[in-house]
CSV table of C-alpha atoms in Angstrom, one decimal:
chain,number,residue,atom,x,y,z
D,136,UNK,CA,63.7,63.4,-14.2
D,137,UNK,CA,65.1,66.9,-14.9
D,138,UNK,CA,68.7,67.8,-14.2
D,139,UNK,CA,67.9,70.4,-11.6
D,140,UNK,CA,65.6,68.1,-9.6
D,141,UNK,CA,68.4,65.5,-9.6
D,142,UNK,CA,70.8,68.2,-8.4
D,143,UNK,CA,68.5,69.2,-5.6
D,144,UNK,CA,68.2,65.6,-4.4
D,145,UNK,CA,71.9,65.0,-4.8
D,146,UNK,CA,74.0,64.5,-1.6
D,147,UNK,CA,76.6,67.1,-0.8
D,148,UNK,CA,80.0,65.8,-1.9
D,149,UNK,CA,83.2,67.8,-1.4
D,150,UNK,CA,86.0,68.1,-3.9
D,151,UNK,CA,88.4,66.2,-1.6
D,152,UNK,CA,85.8,63.3,-1.3
D,153,UNK,CA,85.7,63.2,-5.1
D,154,UNK,CA,89.5,63.1,-5.3
D,155,UNK,CA,89.7,60.2,-2.9
D,156,UNK,CA,86.9,58.2,-4.5
D,157,UNK,CA,88.3,58.5,-8.0
D,158,UNK,CA,91.8,57.8,-6.6
D,159,UNK,CA,90.5,54.4,-5.5
D,160,UNK,CA,88.6,53.9,-8.7
D,161,UNK,CA,91.8,54.5,-10.7
D,162,UNK,CA,93.9,52.1,-8.7
D,163,UNK,CA,91.4,49.3,-8.6
D,164,UNK,CA,90.9,48.4,-12.2
D,165,UNK,CA,93.1,46.5,-14.7
D,166,UNK,CA,92.4,46.9,-18.4
D,167,UNK,CA,89.4,49.2,-17.9
D,168,UNK,CA,88.0,50.6,-14.7
D,169,UNK,CA,84.3,51.3,-15.5
D,170,UNK,CA,83.0,48.4,-13.4
D,171,UNK,CA,84.9,49.7,-10.4
D,172,UNK,CA,83.5,53.2,-11.0
D,173,UNK,CA,80.0,51.7,-10.9
D,174,UNK,CA,80.7,49.9,-7.6
D,175,UNK,CA,82.2,53.0,-6.0
D,176,UNK,CA,79.7,55.7,-7.2
D,177,UNK,CA,76.5,53.7,-7.0
D,178,UNK,CA,76.9,50.9,-4.5
D,179,UNK,CA,79.4,52.2,-2.0
D,180,UNK,CA,79.0,56.0,-1.9
D,181,UNK,CA,75.4,56.2,-3.2
D,182,UNK,CA,76.3,59.5,-5.0
D,183,UNK,CA,74.4,58.4,-8.1
D,184,UNK,CA,71.3,56.3,-8.6
D,185,UNK,CA,71.5,53.4,-11.1
D,186,UNK,CA,69.7,55.3,-13.9
D,187,UNK,CA,71.9,58.4,-13.3
D,188,UNK,CA,75.0,56.3,-13.6
D,189,UNK,CA,73.7,54.8,-16.9
D,190,UNK,CA,73.0,58.4,-18.2
D,191,UNK,CA,76.5,59.5,-17.2
D,192,UNK,CA,78.0,56.5,-18.8
D,193,UNK,CA,76.1,56.8,-22.1
D,194,UNK,CA,77.2,60.5,-22.4
D,195,UNK,CA,80.8,59.6,-21.6
D,196,UNK,CA,80.8,56.9,-24.3
D,197,UNK,CA,79.2,59.1,-26.9
D,198,UNK,CA,81.5,62.1,-26.5
D,199,UNK,CA,85.2,61.8,-27.6
D,200,UNK,CA,87.8,61.2,-24.9
D,201,UNK,CA,88.7,58.4,-22.5
D,202,UNK,CA,85.3,57.2,-21.2
D,203,UNK,CA,86.3,57.0,-17.5
D,204,UNK,CA,87.9,60.5,-17.7
D,205,UNK,CA,84.6,61.8,-19.0
D,206,UNK,CA,82.8,60.1,-16.2
D,207,UNK,CA,85.1,61.9,-13.7
D,208,UNK,CA,84.5,65.2,-15.4
D,209,UNK,CA,80.7,64.8,-15.4
D,210,UNK,CA,80.4,63.5,-11.8
D,211,UNK,CA,82.9,66.1,-10.5
D,212,UNK,CA,80.9,68.9,-12.3
D,213,UNK,CA,77.6,67.7,-10.9
D,214,UNK,CA,78.8,68.2,-7.2
D,215,UNK,CA,81.5,70.9,-7.3
D,216,UNK,CA,81.7,72.5,-10.7
D,217,UNK,CA,85.1,73.0,-12.2
D,218,UNK,CA,86.9,72.3,-8.9
D,219,UNK,CA,85.0,69.0,-8.6
D,220,UNK,CA,85.9,68.0,-12.2
D,221,UNK,CA,89.6,68.8,-11.7
D,222,UNK,CA,89.7,67.0,-8.3
D,223,UNK,CA,88.0,63.9,-9.7
D,224,UNK,CA,90.1,63.8,-12.9
D,225,UNK,CA,93.4,64.3,-11.0
D,226,UNK,CA,92.4,61.7,-8.5
D,227,UNK,CA,91.7,59.2,-11.3
D,228,UNK,CA,94.8,59.6,-13.3
D,229,UNK,CA,97.6,60.7,-11.0
D,230,UNK,CA,98.6,57.4,-9.3
D,231,UNK,CA,98.1,55.2,-12.3
D,232,UNK,CA,100.3,57.6,-14.3
D,233,UNK,CA,103.1,57.4,-11.7
D,234,UNK,CA,102.8,53.6,-11.5
D,235,UNK,CA,102.8,53.0,-15.2
D,236,UNK,CA,105.8,55.2,-15.8
D,237,UNK,CA,107.7,53.5,-13.0
D,238,UNK,CA,106.8,50.1,-14.5
D,239,UNK,CA,108.0,51.3,-17.9
D,240,UNK,CA,111.3,52.5,-16.4
D,241,UNK,CA,111.8,49.1,-14.6
D,242,UNK,CA,110.8,47.2,-17.7
D,243,UNK,CA,113.4,49.2,-19.7
D,244,UNK,CA,116.1,47.8,-17.3
D,245,UNK,CA,114.9,44.2,-17.7
D,246,UNK,CA,113.7,44.1,-21.3
D,247,UNK,CA,116.7,41.9,-22.3
D,248,UNK,CA,115.7,39.2,-19.8
D,249,UNK,CA,113.9,36.5,-21.8
D,250,UNK,CA,111.3,35.7,-19.1
D,251,UNK,CA,110.3,39.4,-18.9
D,252,UNK,CA,110.0,39.8,-22.7
D,253,UNK,CA,108.0,36.6,-22.8
D,254,UNK,CA,105.6,37.6,-20.1
D,255,UNK,CA,105.1,40.9,-22.0
D,256,UNK,CA,104.4,39.1,-25.2
D,257,UNK,CA,101.9,36.8,-23.5
D,258,UNK,CA,100.1,39.8,-22.0
D,259,UNK,CA,99.9,41.5,-25.5
D,260,UNK,CA,98.3,38.4,-27.0
D,261,UNK,CA,95.8,38.0,-24.3
D,262,UNK,CA,95.0,41.7,-24.2
D,263,UNK,CA,94.3,41.7,-27.9
D,264,UNK,CA,91.8,38.9,-27.3
D,265,UNK,CA,90.1,41.0,-24.5
D,266,UNK,CA,89.6,43.9,-26.9
D,267,UNK,CA,88.2,41.6,-29.6
D,268,UNK,CA,85.8,40.2,-27.0
D,269,UNK,CA,84.7,43.7,-26.0
D,270,UNK,CA,84.1,44.6,-29.7
D,271,UNK,CA,82.0,41.5,-30.3
D,272,UNK,CA,80.0,42.2,-27.2
D,273,UNK,CA,79.3,45.7,-28.3
D,274,UNK,CA,78.4,44.5,-31.8
D,275,UNK,CA,75.7,42.1,-30.6
D,276,UNK,CA,72.8,44.7,-30.2
D,277,UNK,CA,73.5,46.1,-33.7
D,278,UNK,CA,73.6,42.8,-35.6
D,279,UNK,CA,69.9,42.8,-36.6
D,280,UNK,CA,70.1,46.2,-38.3
D,281,UNK,CA,71.7,45.8,-41.7
D,282,UNK,CA,72.8,49.4,-42.3
D,283,UNK,CA,74.5,49.4,-38.9
D,284,UNK,CA,76.3,46.2,-39.7
D,285,UNK,CA,77.4,47.8,-43.1
D,286,UNK,CA,78.7,50.9,-41.4
D,287,UNK,CA,80.6,48.8,-38.8
D,288,UNK,CA,82.2,46.8,-41.5
D,289,UNK,CA,83.3,49.9,-43.5
D,290,UNK,CA,84.8,51.4,-40.3
D,291,UNK,CA,86.7,48.1,-39.6
D,292,UNK,CA,88.0,47.7,-43.2
D,293,UNK,CA,88.9,51.4,-43.5
D,294,UNK,CA,90.9,51.5,-40.2
D,295,UNK,CA,92.0,47.9,-39.7
D,296,UNK,CA,92.8,46.8,-43.2
D,297,UNK,CA,93.3,49.9,-45.4
D,298,UNK,CA,94.8,52.1,-42.6
D,299,UNK,CA,92.9,55.2,-43.7
D,300,UNK,CA,93.6,58.2,-41.4
D,301,UNK,CA,90.9,58.3,-38.7
D,302,UNK,CA,90.1,61.9,-39.4
D,303,UNK,CA,89.2,61.2,-43.0
D,304,UNK,CA,87.1,58.2,-42.1
D,305,UNK,CA,85.2,60.1,-39.5
D,306,UNK,CA,84.6,63.1,-41.8
D,307,UNK,CA,82.9,60.8,-44.3
D,308,UNK,CA,81.4,57.9,-42.2
D,309,UNK,CA,80.0,59.7,-39.2
D,310,UNK,CA,77.7,62.2,-41.1
D,311,UNK,CA,76.6,59.4,-43.4
D,312,UNK,CA,75.8,57.1,-40.6
D,313,UNK,CA,73.9,59.8,-38.6
D,314,UNK,CA,71.9,60.8,-41.8
D,315,UNK,CA,70.9,57.1,-42.3
D,316,UNK,CA,69.8,56.9,-38.6
D,317,UNK,CA,67.9,60.1,-38.9
D,318,UNK,CA,66.0,58.9,-42.1
D,319,UNK,CA,65.2,55.6,-40.5
D,320,UNK,CA,63.9,57.1,-37.2
S,264,UNK,CA,114.8,70.4,-29.2
S,265,UNK,CA,113.0,68.7,-26.4
S,266,UNK,CA,110.5,71.5,-26.5
S,267,UNK,CA,109.6,70.8,-30.1
S,268,UNK,CA,109.3,67.1,-29.5
S,269,UNK,CA,106.9,67.7,-26.6
S,270,UNK,CA,104.9,70.1,-28.8
S,271,UNK,CA,104.6,67.4,-31.4
S,272,UNK,CA,103.4,64.9,-28.8
S,273,UNK,CA,100.9,67.4,-27.4
S,274,UNK,CA,99.6,68.2,-30.9
S,275,UNK,CA,99.2,64.6,-32.0
S,276,UNK,CA,97.3,63.6,-28.8
S,277,UNK,CA,95.2,66.7,-28.6
S,278,UNK,CA,93.8,65.9,-32.1
S,279,UNK,CA,93.2,62.2,-31.1
S,280,UNK,CA,91.5,63.4,-27.9
S,281,UNK,CA,88.7,64.9,-30.0
S,282,UNK,CA,88.6,61.9,-32.4
S,283,UNK,CA,88.4,59.2,-29.7
S,284,UNK,CA,84.7,58.6,-29.8
S,285,UNK,CA,84.3,55.2,-28.1
S,286,UNK,CA,87.3,55.9,-25.8
S,287,UNK,CA,91.0,55.1,-25.9
S,288,UNK,CA,90.5,51.6,-27.3
S,289,UNK,CA,88.8,52.9,-30.4
S,290,UNK,CA,91.9,55.0,-31.4
S,291,UNK,CA,94.6,52.4,-30.9
S,292,UNK,CA,95.1,51.7,-34.6
S,293,UNK,CA,95.3,55.5,-35.2
S,294,UNK,CA,97.8,55.9,-32.3
S,295,UNK,CA,99.9,53.0,-33.8
S,296,UNK,CA,99.7,54.5,-37.3
S,297,UNK,CA,100.9,57.9,-36.1
S,298,UNK,CA,103.5,56.7,-33.7
S,299,UNK,CA,105.0,54.0,-35.9
S,300,UNK,CA,104.2,54.8,-39.6
S,301,UNK,CA,103.9,58.6,-39.7
S,302,UNK,CA,106.2,59.9,-36.9
S,303,UNK,CA,108.6,57.0,-36.7
S,304,UNK,CA,108.8,57.3,-33.0
S,305,UNK,CA,109.1,53.6,-32.5
S,306,UNK,CA,108.9,50.1,-34.1
S,307,UNK,CA,105.8,48.0,-34.2
S,308,UNK,CA,107.4,45.7,-31.6
S,309,UNK,CA,108.0,48.7,-29.2
S,310,UNK,CA,104.4,49.7,-29.6
S,311,UNK,CA,103.2,46.2,-28.7
S,312,UNK,CA,105.4,46.1,-25.6
S,313,UNK,CA,104.1,49.5,-24.4
S,314,UNK,CA,100.6,48.3,-25.0
S,315,UNK,CA,101.3,45.2,-22.9
S,316,UNK,CA,102.7,47.3,-20.1
S,317,UNK,CA,99.7,49.6,-20.1
S,318,UNK,CA,97.5,46.5,-19.7
S,319,UNK,CA,99.6,45.1,-16.9
S,320,UNK,CA,99.4,48.3,-14.8
S,321,UNK,CA,96.3,49.3,-12.8
S,322,UNK,CA,94.2,52.2,-14.1
S,323,UNK,CA,92.3,53.3,-17.2
S,324,UNK,CA,93.5,52.0,-20.6
S,325,UNK,CA,94.1,55.6,-21.8
S,326,UNK,CA,97.5,55.2,-20.0
S,327,UNK,CA,98.9,53.7,-23.3
S,328,UNK,CA,99.3,57.3,-24.5
S,329,UNK,CA,101.5,58.2,-21.5
S,330,UNK,CA,103.8,55.3,-22.4
S,331,UNK,CA,104.0,56.5,-26.0
S,332,UNK,CA,104.9,60.0,-24.7
S,333,UNK,CA,107.4,58.5,-22.3
S,334,UNK,CA,109.1,56.5,-25.0
S,335,UNK,CA,109.4,59.7,-27.1
S,336,UNK,CA,110.3,62.3,-24.5
S,337,UNK,CA,110.8,60.7,-21.1
S,338,UNK,CA,108.6,61.3,-18.0
S,339,UNK,CA,107.6,64.8,-19.1
S,340,UNK,CA,106.5,63.3,-22.5
S,341,UNK,CA,104.3,60.9,-20.6
S,342,UNK,CA,102.6,63.6,-18.6
S,343,UNK,CA,102.2,65.8,-21.7
S,344,UNK,CA,100.7,63.0,-23.7
S,345,UNK,CA,98.1,62.1,-21.0
S,346,UNK,CA,97.2,65.8,-20.5
S,347,UNK,CA,96.8,66.3,-24.3
S,348,UNK,CA,94.7,63.2,-24.7
S,349,UNK,CA,92.4,64.1,-21.8
S,350,UNK,CA,92.3,67.9,-21.9
S,351,UNK,CA,90.3,68.8,-25.1
S,352,UNK,CA,87.8,66.1,-24.7
S,353,UNK,CA,87.3,66.9,-21.0
S,354,UNK,CA,86.6,70.6,-21.7
S,355,UNK,CA,84.1,69.6,-24.4
S,356,UNK,CA,82.5,67.1,-22.0
S,357,UNK,CA,82.3,69.7,-19.3
S,358,UNK,CA,80.7,72.2,-21.7
S,359,UNK,CA,78.0,70.0,-23.1
S,360,UNK,CA,77.1,67.8,-20.1
S,361,UNK,CA,74.3,70.0,-19.0
S,362,UNK,CA,72.8,70.6,-22.4
S,363,UNK,CA,73.0,66.9,-23.3
S,364,UNK,CA,71.0,65.9,-20.2
S,365,UNK,CA,68.2,68.3,-21.1
S,366,UNK,CA,67.9,66.9,-24.7
S,367,UNK,CA,67.9,63.3,-23.6
S,368,UNK,CA,64.8,62.3,-25.7
S,369,UNK,CA,65.3,64.7,-28.6
S,370,UNK,CA,65.2,62.8,-32.0
S,371,UNK,CA,68.4,64.3,-33.3
S,372,UNK,CA,70.3,63.1,-30.2
S,373,UNK,CA,68.9,59.6,-30.7
S,374,UNK,CA,70.0,59.7,-34.4
S,375,UNK,CA,73.5,60.8,-33.5
S,376,UNK,CA,73.8,58.0,-30.9
S,377,UNK,CA,72.4,55.3,-33.3
S,378,UNK,CA,74.6,56.6,-36.1
S,379,UNK,CA,77.9,56.7,-34.1
S,380,UNK,CA,77.4,53.3,-32.4
S,381,UNK,CA,78.3,51.1,-35.4
S,382,UNK,CA,81.3,53.4,-36.2
S,383,UNK,CA,82.6,52.9,-32.7
S,384,UNK,CA,82.1,49.1,-32.8
S,385,UNK,CA,84.0,48.9,-36.1
S,386,UNK,CA,86.9,50.9,-34.7
S,387,UNK,CA,87.2,48.8,-31.6
S,388,UNK,CA,87.1,45.7,-33.7
S,389,UNK,CA,89.9,47.2,-35.9
S,390,UNK,CA,91.9,47.8,-32.7
S,391,UNK,CA,91.6,44.2,-31.7
S,392,UNK,CA,92.7,43.2,-35.2
S,393,UNK,CA,95.6,45.6,-35.4
S,394,UNK,CA,96.9,44.5,-32.0
S,395,UNK,CA,96.6,40.8,-32.8
S,396,UNK,CA,98.6,41.3,-36.0
S,397,UNK,CA,101.2,43.3,-34.1
S,398,UNK,CA,101.4,41.0,-31.1
S,399,UNK,CA,101.0,37.4,-32.5
S,400,UNK,CA,103.9,35.9,-34.5
S,401,UNK,CA,103.4,32.2,-33.9
S,402,UNK,CA,100.6,29.7,-33.4
S,403,UNK,CA,100.9,29.8,-29.6
S,404,UNK,CA,100.4,33.5,-29.5
S,405,UNK,CA,97.3,33.2,-31.8
S,406,UNK,CA,96.0,30.4,-29.6
S,407,UNK,CA,96.3,32.7,-26.5
S,408,UNK,CA,94.5,35.5,-28.3
S,409,UNK,CA,91.8,33.0,-29.4
S,410,UNK,CA,91.4,31.4,-26.0
S,411,UNK,CA,91.2,34.7,-24.3
S,412,UNK,CA,88.6,35.9,-26.7
S,413,UNK,CA,86.6,32.7,-26.1
S,414,UNK,CA,86.9,32.8,-22.3
S,415,UNK,CA,86.1,36.5,-22.0
S,416,UNK,CA,83.0,36.0,-24.2
S,417,UNK,CA,81.6,32.9,-22.5
S,418,UNK,CA,82.7,33.0,-18.9
S,419,UNK,CA,82.8,35.6,-16.1
S,420,UNK,CA,86.5,35.0,-15.4
S,421,UNK,CA,88.3,38.2,-14.3
S,422,UNK,CA,90.3,39.8,-17.2
S,423,UNK,CA,93.3,40.1,-14.9
S,424,UNK,CA,93.4,36.3,-14.3
S,425,UNK,CA,93.4,35.8,-18.1
S,426,UNK,CA,96.3,38.3,-18.5
S,427,UNK,CA,98.2,36.6,-15.6
S,428,UNK,CA,97.9,33.1,-17.2
S,429,UNK,CA,99.2,34.5,-20.5
S,430,UNK,CA,102.0,36.3,-18.8
S,431,UNK,CA,103.0,33.1,-17.1
S,432,UNK,CA,103.0,31.1,-20.3
S,433,UNK,CA,105.1,33.9,-21.9
S,434,UNK,CA,107.6,33.9,-19.0
S,435,UNK,CA,108.2,30.2,-19.5
S,436,UNK,CA,109.1,30.9,-23.0
S,437,UNK,CA,106.1,29.4,-24.7
S,438,UNK,CA,105.0,32.5,-26.7
């Protein structure tokens, strides 16, 4: 399916509708909102077909930047160009930003209360486990390809254990890994 | 004075924006390295608490950067950090979105994707490791991390319910 054919078939979506939809997406998720984006854009609004959503998502994950922000940029652009991207992105981030800053200000008042500190520590420990689970889930499809396992281990050791600056690691590892992928293709 | 601090926050996160392949979770170790070890904006314990707050609030996990900015330079710092983290990558995404869809099946595109995937996985694993080391200081904390990892991997429990149980255990002084 070509991009222009998809655009022709796409429903008309206004910038304000984009703003409202992404506002709801931003407010509905905890610790990652991508599943909520899928439900809103594909199931409820019908703005994207399943395969279109997968394409948008894979591009968002491949490019640098927060994944869901990239989704808002691509979806906004598809329907309303620059205005659509700005509306979707603002809708996504505005309220969560206000809420998290308010929460931080309140927390600063109560940080000395043992129960509040303790709850915060508990959340940190559990959230670390959630991120580990996510990494292992993403590693599963790569585990049968030895060179990909090796690259993953080098990235983990370099950043997690040796604390190499990310820029240096990327400058060496990304071209190397892409070159190996190219030769193996 | 405040202007130069805001400029520093903006510069740090604008660079990270273009390095954050794999999303905000992939650059948590780098954010921690810059905020704690390079810039000395906060202690490791401060960083861990901000991370917990970002997880307890609704919204995308990129909000951790606005809390770092807030800690350094107040509300304006929080806004600047989020704009800097989202701006450069958003402009890049906007610029390449169209071309990328046209080259969906090009061999070079597939090579780039297959090459970057393991780098991203290694980085997110490093995030989990760095956060665990920063957050867990006793066996109960390690047990919570381990149990969450296990439950999130093997069941369909909502992540929020796992965070809520851990928050309750912490509030009762067990962590």
